[in-house]
PDB file of C-alpha atoms in Angstrom:
ATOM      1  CA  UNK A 203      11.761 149.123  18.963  1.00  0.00           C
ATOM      2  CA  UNK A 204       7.833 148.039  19.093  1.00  0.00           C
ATOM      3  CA  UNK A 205       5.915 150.526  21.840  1.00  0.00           C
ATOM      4  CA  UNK A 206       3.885 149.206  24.739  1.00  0.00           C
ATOM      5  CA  UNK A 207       0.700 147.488  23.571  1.00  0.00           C
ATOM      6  CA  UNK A 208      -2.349 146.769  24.996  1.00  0.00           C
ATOM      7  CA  UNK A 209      -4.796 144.294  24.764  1.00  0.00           C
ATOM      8  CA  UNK A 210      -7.894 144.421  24.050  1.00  0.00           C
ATOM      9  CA  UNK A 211      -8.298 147.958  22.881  1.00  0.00           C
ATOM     10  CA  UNK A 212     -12.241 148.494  23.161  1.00  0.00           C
ATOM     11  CA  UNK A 213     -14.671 146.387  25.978  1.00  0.00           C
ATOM     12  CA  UNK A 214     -17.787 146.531  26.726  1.00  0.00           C
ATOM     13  CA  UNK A 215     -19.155 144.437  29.700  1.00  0.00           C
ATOM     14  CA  UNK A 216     -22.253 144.932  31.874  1.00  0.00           C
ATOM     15  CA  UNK A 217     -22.194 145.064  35.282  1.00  0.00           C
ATOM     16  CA  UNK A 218     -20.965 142.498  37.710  1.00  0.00           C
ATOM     17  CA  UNK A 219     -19.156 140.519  35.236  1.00  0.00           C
ATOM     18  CA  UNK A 220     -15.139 140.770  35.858  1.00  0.00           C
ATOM     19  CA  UNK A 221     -12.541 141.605  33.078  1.00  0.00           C
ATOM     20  CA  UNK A 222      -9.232 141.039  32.483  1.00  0.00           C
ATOM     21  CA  UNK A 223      -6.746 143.703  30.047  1.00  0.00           C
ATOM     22  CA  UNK A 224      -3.113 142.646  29.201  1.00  0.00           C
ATOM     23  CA  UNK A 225      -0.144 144.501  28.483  1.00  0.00           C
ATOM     24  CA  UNK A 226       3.066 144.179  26.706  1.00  0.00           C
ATOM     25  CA  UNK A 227       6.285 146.284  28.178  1.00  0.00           C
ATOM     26  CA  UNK A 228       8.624 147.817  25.774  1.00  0.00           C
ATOM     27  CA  UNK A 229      11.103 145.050  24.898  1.00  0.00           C
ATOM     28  CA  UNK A 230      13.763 144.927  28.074  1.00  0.00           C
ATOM     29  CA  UNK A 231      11.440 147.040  30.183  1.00  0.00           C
ATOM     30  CA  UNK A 232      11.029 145.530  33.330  1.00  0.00           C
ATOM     31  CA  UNK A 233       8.413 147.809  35.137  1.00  0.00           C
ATOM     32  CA  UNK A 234       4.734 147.813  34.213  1.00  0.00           C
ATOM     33  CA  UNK A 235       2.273 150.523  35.936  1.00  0.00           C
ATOM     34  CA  UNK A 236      -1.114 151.054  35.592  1.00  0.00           C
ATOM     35  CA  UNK A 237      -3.155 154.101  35.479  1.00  0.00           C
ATOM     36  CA  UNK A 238      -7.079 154.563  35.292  1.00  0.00           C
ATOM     37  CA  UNK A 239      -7.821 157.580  33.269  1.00  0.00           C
ATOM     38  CA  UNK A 240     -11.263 159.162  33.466  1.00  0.00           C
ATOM     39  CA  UNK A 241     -13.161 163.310  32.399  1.00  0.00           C
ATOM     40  CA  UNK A 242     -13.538 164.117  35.917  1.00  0.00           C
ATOM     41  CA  UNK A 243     -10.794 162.171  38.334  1.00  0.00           C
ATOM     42  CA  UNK A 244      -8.388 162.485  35.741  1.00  0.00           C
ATOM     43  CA  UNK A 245      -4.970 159.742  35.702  1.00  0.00           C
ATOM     44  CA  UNK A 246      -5.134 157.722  38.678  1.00  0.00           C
ATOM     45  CA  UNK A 247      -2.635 155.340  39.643  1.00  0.00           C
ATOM     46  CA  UNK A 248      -4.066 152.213  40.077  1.00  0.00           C
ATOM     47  CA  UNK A 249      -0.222 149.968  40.927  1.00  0.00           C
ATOM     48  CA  UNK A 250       3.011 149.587  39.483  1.00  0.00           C
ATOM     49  CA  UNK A 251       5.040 145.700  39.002  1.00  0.00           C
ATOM     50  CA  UNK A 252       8.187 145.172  39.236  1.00  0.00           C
ATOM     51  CA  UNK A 253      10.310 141.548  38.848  1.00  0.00           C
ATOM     52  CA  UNK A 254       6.566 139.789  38.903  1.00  0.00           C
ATOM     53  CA  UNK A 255       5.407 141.611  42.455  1.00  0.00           C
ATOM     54  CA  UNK A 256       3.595 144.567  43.004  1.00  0.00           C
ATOM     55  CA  UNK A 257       6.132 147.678  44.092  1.00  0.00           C
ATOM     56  CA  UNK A 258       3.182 149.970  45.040  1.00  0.00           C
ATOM     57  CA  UNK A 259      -0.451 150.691  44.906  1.00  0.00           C
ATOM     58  CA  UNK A 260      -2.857 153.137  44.458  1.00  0.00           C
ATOM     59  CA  UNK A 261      -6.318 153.760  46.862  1.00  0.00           C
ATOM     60  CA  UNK A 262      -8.775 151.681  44.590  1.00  0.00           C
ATOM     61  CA  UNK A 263     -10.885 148.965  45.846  1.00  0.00           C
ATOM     62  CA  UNK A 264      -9.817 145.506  46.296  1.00  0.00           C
ATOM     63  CA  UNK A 265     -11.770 144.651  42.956  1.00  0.00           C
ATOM     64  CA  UNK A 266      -8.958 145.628  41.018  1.00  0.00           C
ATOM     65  CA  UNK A 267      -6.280 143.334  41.136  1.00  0.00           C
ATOM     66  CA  UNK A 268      -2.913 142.898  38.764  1.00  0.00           C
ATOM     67  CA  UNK A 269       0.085 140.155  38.138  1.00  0.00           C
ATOM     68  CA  UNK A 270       3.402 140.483  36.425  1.00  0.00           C
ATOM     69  CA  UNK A 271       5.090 137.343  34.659  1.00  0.00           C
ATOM     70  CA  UNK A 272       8.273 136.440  34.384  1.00  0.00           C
ATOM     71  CA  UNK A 273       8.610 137.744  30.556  1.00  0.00           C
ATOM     72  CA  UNK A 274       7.176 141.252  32.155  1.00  0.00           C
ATOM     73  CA  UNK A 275       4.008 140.948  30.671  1.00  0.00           C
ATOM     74  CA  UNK A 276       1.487 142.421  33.063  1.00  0.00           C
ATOM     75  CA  UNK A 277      -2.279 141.796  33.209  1.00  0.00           C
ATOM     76  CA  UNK A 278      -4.576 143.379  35.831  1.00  0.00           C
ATOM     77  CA  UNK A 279      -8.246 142.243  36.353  1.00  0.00           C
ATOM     78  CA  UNK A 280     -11.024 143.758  37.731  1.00  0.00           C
ATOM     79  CA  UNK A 281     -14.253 142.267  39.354  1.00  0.00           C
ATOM     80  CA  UNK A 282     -17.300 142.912  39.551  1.00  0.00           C
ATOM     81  CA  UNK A 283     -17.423 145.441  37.504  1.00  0.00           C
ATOM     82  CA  UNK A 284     -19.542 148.650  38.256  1.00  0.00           C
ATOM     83  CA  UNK A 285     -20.674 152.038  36.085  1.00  0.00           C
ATOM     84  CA  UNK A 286     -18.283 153.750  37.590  1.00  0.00           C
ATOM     85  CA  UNK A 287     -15.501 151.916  36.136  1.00  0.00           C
ATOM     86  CA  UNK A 288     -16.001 152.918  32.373  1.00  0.00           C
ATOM     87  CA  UNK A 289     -12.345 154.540  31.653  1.00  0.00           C
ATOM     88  CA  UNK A 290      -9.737 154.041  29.923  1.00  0.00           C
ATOM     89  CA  UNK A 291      -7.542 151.661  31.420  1.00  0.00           C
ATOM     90  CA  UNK A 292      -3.596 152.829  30.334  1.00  0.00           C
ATOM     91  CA  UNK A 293       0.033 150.718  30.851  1.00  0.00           C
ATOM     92  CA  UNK A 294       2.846 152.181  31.161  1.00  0.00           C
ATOM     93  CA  UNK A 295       6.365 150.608  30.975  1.00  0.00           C
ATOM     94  CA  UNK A 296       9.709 151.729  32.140  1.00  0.00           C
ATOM     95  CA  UNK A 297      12.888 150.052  32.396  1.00  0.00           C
ATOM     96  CA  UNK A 298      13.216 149.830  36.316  1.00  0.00           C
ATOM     97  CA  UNK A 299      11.524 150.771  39.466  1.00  0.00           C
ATOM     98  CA  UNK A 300      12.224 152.496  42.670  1.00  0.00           C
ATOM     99  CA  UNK A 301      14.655 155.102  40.524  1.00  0.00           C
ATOM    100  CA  UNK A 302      13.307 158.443  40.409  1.00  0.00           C
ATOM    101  CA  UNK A 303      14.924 158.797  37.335  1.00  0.00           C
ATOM    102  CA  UNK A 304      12.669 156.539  35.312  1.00  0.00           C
ATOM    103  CA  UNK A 305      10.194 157.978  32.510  1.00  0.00           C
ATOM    104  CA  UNK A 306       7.272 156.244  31.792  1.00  0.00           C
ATOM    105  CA  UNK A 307       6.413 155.206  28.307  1.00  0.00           C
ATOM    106  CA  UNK A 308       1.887 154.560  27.381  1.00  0.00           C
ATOM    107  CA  UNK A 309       0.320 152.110  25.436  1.00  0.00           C
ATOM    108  CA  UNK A 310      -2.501 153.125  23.483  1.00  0.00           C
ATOM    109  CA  UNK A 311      -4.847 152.099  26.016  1.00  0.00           C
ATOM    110  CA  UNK A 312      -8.193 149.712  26.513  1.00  0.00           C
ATOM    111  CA  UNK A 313     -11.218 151.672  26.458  1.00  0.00           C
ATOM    112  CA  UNK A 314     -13.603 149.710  28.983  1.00  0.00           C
ATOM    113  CA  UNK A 315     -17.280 150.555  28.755  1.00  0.00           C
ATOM    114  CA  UNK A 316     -19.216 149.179  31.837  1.00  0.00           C
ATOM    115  CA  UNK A 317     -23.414 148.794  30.672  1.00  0.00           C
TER     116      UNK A 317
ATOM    117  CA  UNK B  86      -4.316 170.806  49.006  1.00  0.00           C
ATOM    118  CA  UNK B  87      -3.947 168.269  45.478  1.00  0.00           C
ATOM    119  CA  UNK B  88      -0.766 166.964  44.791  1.00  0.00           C
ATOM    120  CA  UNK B  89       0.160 168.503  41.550  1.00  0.00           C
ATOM    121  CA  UNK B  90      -2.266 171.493  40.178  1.00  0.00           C
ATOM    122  CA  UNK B  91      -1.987 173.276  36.573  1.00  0.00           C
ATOM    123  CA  UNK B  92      -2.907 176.254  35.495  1.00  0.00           C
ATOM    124  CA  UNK B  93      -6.819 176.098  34.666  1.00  0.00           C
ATOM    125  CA  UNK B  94      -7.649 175.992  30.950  1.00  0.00           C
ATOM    126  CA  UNK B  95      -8.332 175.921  27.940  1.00  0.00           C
ATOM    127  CA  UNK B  96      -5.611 177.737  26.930  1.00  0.00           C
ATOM    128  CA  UNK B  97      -5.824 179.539  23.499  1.00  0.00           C
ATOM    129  CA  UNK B  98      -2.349 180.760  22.054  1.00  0.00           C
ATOM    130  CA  UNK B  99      -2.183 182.264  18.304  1.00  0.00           C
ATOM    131  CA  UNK B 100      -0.044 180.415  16.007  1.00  0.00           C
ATOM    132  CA  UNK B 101       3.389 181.398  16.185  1.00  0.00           C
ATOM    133  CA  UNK B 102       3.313 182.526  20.092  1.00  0.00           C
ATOM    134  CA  UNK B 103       4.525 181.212  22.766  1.00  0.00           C
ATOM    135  CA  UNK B 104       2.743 179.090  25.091  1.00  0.00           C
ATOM    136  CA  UNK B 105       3.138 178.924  28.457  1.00  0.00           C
ATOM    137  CA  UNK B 106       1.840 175.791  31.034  1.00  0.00           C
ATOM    138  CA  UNK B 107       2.364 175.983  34.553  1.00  0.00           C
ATOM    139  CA  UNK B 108       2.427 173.144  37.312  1.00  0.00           C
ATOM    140  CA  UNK B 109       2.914 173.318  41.559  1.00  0.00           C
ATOM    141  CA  UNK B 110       3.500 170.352  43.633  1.00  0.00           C
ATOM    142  CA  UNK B 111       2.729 169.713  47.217  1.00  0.00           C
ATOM    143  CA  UNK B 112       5.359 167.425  47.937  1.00  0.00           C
ATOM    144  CA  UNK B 113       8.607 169.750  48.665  1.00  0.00           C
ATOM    145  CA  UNK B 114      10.892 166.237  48.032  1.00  0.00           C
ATOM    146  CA  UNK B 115       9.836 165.376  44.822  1.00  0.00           C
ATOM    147  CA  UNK B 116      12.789 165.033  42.574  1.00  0.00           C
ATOM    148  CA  UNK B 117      11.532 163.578  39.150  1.00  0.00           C
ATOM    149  CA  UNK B 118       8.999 166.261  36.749  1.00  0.00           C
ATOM    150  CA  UNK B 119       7.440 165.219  33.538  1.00  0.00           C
ATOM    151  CA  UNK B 120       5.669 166.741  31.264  1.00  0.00           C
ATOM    152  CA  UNK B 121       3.433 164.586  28.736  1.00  0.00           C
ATOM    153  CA  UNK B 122       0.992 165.572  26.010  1.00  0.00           C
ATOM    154  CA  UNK B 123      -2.325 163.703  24.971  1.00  0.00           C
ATOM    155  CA  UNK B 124      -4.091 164.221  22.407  1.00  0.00           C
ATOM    156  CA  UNK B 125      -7.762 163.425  22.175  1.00  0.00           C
ATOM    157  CA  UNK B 126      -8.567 160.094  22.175  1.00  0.00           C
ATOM    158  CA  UNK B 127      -4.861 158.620  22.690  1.00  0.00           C
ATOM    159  CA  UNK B 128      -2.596 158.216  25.137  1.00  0.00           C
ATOM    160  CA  UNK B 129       0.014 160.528  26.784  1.00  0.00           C
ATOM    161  CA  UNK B 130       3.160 160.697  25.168  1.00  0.00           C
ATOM    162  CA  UNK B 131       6.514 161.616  26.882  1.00  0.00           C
ATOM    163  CA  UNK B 132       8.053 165.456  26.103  1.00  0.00           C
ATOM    164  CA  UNK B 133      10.101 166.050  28.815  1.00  0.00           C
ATOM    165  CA  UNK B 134      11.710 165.273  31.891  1.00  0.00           C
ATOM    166  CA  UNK B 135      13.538 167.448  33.897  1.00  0.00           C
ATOM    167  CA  UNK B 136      15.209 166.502  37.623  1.00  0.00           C
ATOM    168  CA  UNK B 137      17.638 169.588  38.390  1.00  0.00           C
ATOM    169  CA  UNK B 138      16.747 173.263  38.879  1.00  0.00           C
ATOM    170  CA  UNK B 139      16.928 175.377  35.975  1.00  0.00           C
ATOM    171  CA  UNK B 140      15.703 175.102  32.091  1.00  0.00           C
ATOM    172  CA  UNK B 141      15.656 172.256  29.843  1.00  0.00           C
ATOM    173  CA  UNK B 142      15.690 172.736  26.123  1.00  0.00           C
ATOM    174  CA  UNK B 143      14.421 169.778  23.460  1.00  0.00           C
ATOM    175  CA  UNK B 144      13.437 171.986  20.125  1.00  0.00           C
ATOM    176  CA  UNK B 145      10.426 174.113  20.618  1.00  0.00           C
ATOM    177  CA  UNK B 146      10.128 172.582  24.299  1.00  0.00           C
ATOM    178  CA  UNK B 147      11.583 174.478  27.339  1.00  0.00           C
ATOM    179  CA  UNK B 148      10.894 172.917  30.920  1.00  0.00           C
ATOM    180  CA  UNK B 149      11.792 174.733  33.693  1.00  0.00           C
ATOM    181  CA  UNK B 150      12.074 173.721  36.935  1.00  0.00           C
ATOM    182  CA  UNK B 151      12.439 175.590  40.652  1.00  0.00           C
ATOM    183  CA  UNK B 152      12.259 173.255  43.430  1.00  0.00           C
ATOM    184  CA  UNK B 153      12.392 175.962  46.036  1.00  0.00           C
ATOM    185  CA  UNK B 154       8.923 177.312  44.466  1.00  0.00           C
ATOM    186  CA  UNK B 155       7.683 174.130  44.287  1.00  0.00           C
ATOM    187  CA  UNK B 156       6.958 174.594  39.992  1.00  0.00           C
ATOM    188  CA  UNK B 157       7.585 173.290  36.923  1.00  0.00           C
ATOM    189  CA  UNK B 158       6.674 175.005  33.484  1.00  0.00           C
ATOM    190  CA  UNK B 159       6.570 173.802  30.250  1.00  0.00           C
ATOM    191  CA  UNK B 160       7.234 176.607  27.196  1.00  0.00           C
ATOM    192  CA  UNK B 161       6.105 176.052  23.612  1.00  0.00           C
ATOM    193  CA  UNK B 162       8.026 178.383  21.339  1.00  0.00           C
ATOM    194  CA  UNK B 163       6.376 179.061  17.669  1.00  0.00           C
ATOM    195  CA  UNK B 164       3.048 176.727  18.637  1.00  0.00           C
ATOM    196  CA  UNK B 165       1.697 174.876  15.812  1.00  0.00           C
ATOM    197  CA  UNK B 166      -1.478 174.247  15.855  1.00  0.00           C
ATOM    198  CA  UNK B 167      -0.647 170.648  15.499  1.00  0.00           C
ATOM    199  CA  UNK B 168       0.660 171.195  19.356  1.00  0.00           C
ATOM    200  CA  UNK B 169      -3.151 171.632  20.566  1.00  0.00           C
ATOM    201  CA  UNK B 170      -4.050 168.783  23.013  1.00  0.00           C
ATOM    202  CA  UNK B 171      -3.766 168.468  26.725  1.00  0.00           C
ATOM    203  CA  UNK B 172      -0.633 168.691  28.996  1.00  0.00           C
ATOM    204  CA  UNK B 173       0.022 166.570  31.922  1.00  0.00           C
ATOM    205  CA  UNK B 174       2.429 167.334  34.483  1.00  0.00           C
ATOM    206  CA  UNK B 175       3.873 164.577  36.731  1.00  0.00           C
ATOM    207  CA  UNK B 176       5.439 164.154  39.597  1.00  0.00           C
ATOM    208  CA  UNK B 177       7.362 161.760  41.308  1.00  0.00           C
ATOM    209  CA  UNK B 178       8.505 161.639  45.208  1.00  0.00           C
ATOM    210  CA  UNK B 179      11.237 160.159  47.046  1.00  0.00           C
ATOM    211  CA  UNK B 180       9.255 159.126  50.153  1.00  0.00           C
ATOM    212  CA  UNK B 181       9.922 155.529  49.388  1.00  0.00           C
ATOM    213  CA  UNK B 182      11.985 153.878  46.669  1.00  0.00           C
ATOM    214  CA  UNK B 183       8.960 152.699  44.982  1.00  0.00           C
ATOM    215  CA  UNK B 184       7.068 156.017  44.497  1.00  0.00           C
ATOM    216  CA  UNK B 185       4.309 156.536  42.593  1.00  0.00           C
ATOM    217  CA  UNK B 186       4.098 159.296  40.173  1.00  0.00           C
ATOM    218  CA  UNK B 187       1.563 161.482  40.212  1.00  0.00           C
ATOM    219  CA  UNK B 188      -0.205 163.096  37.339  1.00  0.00           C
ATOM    220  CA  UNK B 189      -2.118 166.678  37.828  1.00  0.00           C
ATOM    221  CA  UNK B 190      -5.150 167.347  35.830  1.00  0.00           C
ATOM    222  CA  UNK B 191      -4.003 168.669  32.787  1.00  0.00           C
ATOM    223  CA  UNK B 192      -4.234 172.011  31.098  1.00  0.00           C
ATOM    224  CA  UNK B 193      -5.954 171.736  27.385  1.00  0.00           C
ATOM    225  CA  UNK B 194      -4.161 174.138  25.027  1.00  0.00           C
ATOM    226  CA  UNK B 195      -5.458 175.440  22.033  1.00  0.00           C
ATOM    227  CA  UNK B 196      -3.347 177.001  18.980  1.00  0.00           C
ATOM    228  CA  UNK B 197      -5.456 179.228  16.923  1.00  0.00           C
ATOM    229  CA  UNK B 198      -4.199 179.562  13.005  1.00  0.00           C
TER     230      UNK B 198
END
């Protein structure tokens, strides 16, 4: 069974310009999260997608936004992009939400570099 | 108080020891405990869940879990120093069906041949 892939994998942009990453579930996944991974805050949860509406979100700014399609495929944007928001930008899939017992499977990850 | 702290590292273990990672949680209703590993430059990777109180064995992988305490561990029997990377705990509530799950910092470990 194919993994959870991302899309791009590397990005550089410069500041102000928006971005958009996409993300393929695990094949009859149905949840999509996504998680903002930098050295010194670590995995943050950024929100989570479940039947093509957001289930949850995390404390980031308004600039970052998301959408979930019908197929599960999940893309999340961000605008006007800032230093600050040079991480890498990781999905995670899982076959359901709102069950505690649901384990979360990565994608490789885009690495976004903000000039 | 952080949600879910780990044991500071790095953590340096010979090979062949066993080594031992350590996680609290704040949130006393927290049912769901994970335990992933990432190794530089890639993405975390599932090793275990555990939900009840009590040990969980996979291989060289024992998670152990007291709710009461408020801690999970993760034991690596006979490291390898293929297991060096860093360990994320996670931890997912109950407050709401849709809970997020939180990740703690991560503890690097280190296996020395």
């Amino acid at each position: 069974k194919a993994g959870v892939t991302q899309t791009p994998r590397y990005l550089i942009k410069t500041r102000g310009q928006q971005v958009t990453l996409s993300c393929s579930p695990i094949s009859g996944h149905r949840s999509v999260s996504w998680y903002q991974q930098t050295p010194g805050q670590g995995l943050q949860f950024l929100f989570e997608y479940f039947s093509e509406t957001q289930r949850n979100k995390g404390n980031f700014p308004g600039r970052f936004s998301g959408r979930q399609f019908s197929n599960s495929r999940s893309e999340m944007n961000v605008s006007t992009l800032e230093l600050g928001d040079s991480a890498l930008y990781l999905c995670a899939s899982s076959k359901i939400a709102g069950s505690s017992y649901n384990e979360q499977f990565f994608g490789p990850g885009t690495r976004l570099t903000v000039l | 108080q952080k949600e879910v702290e780990q044991n500071s590292g790095p953590l340096s273990v010979p090979e062949g020891a066993i080594a031992s990672l350590n996680c609290t949680y704040s949130d006393r209703v927290s049912q769901s405990f994970f335990w992933y590993r990432q190794y530089s430059g890639k993405s975390p990777e599932l090793i275990m869940s555990i939900y009840s109180n009590g040990d969980k064995e996979d291989g060289r992988f024992t998670a152990q879990l007291n709710k009461a305490s408020q801690y999970v561990s993760l034991l690596i029997r006979d490291s390898q120093p293929s297991d060096s990377a860093t360990y994320l705990c996670a931890v997912k509530g109950v407050k709401t069906s849709y809970d997020k799950v939180i990740f703690g910092p991560g503890t690097s470990l280190s296996v020395i041949p």
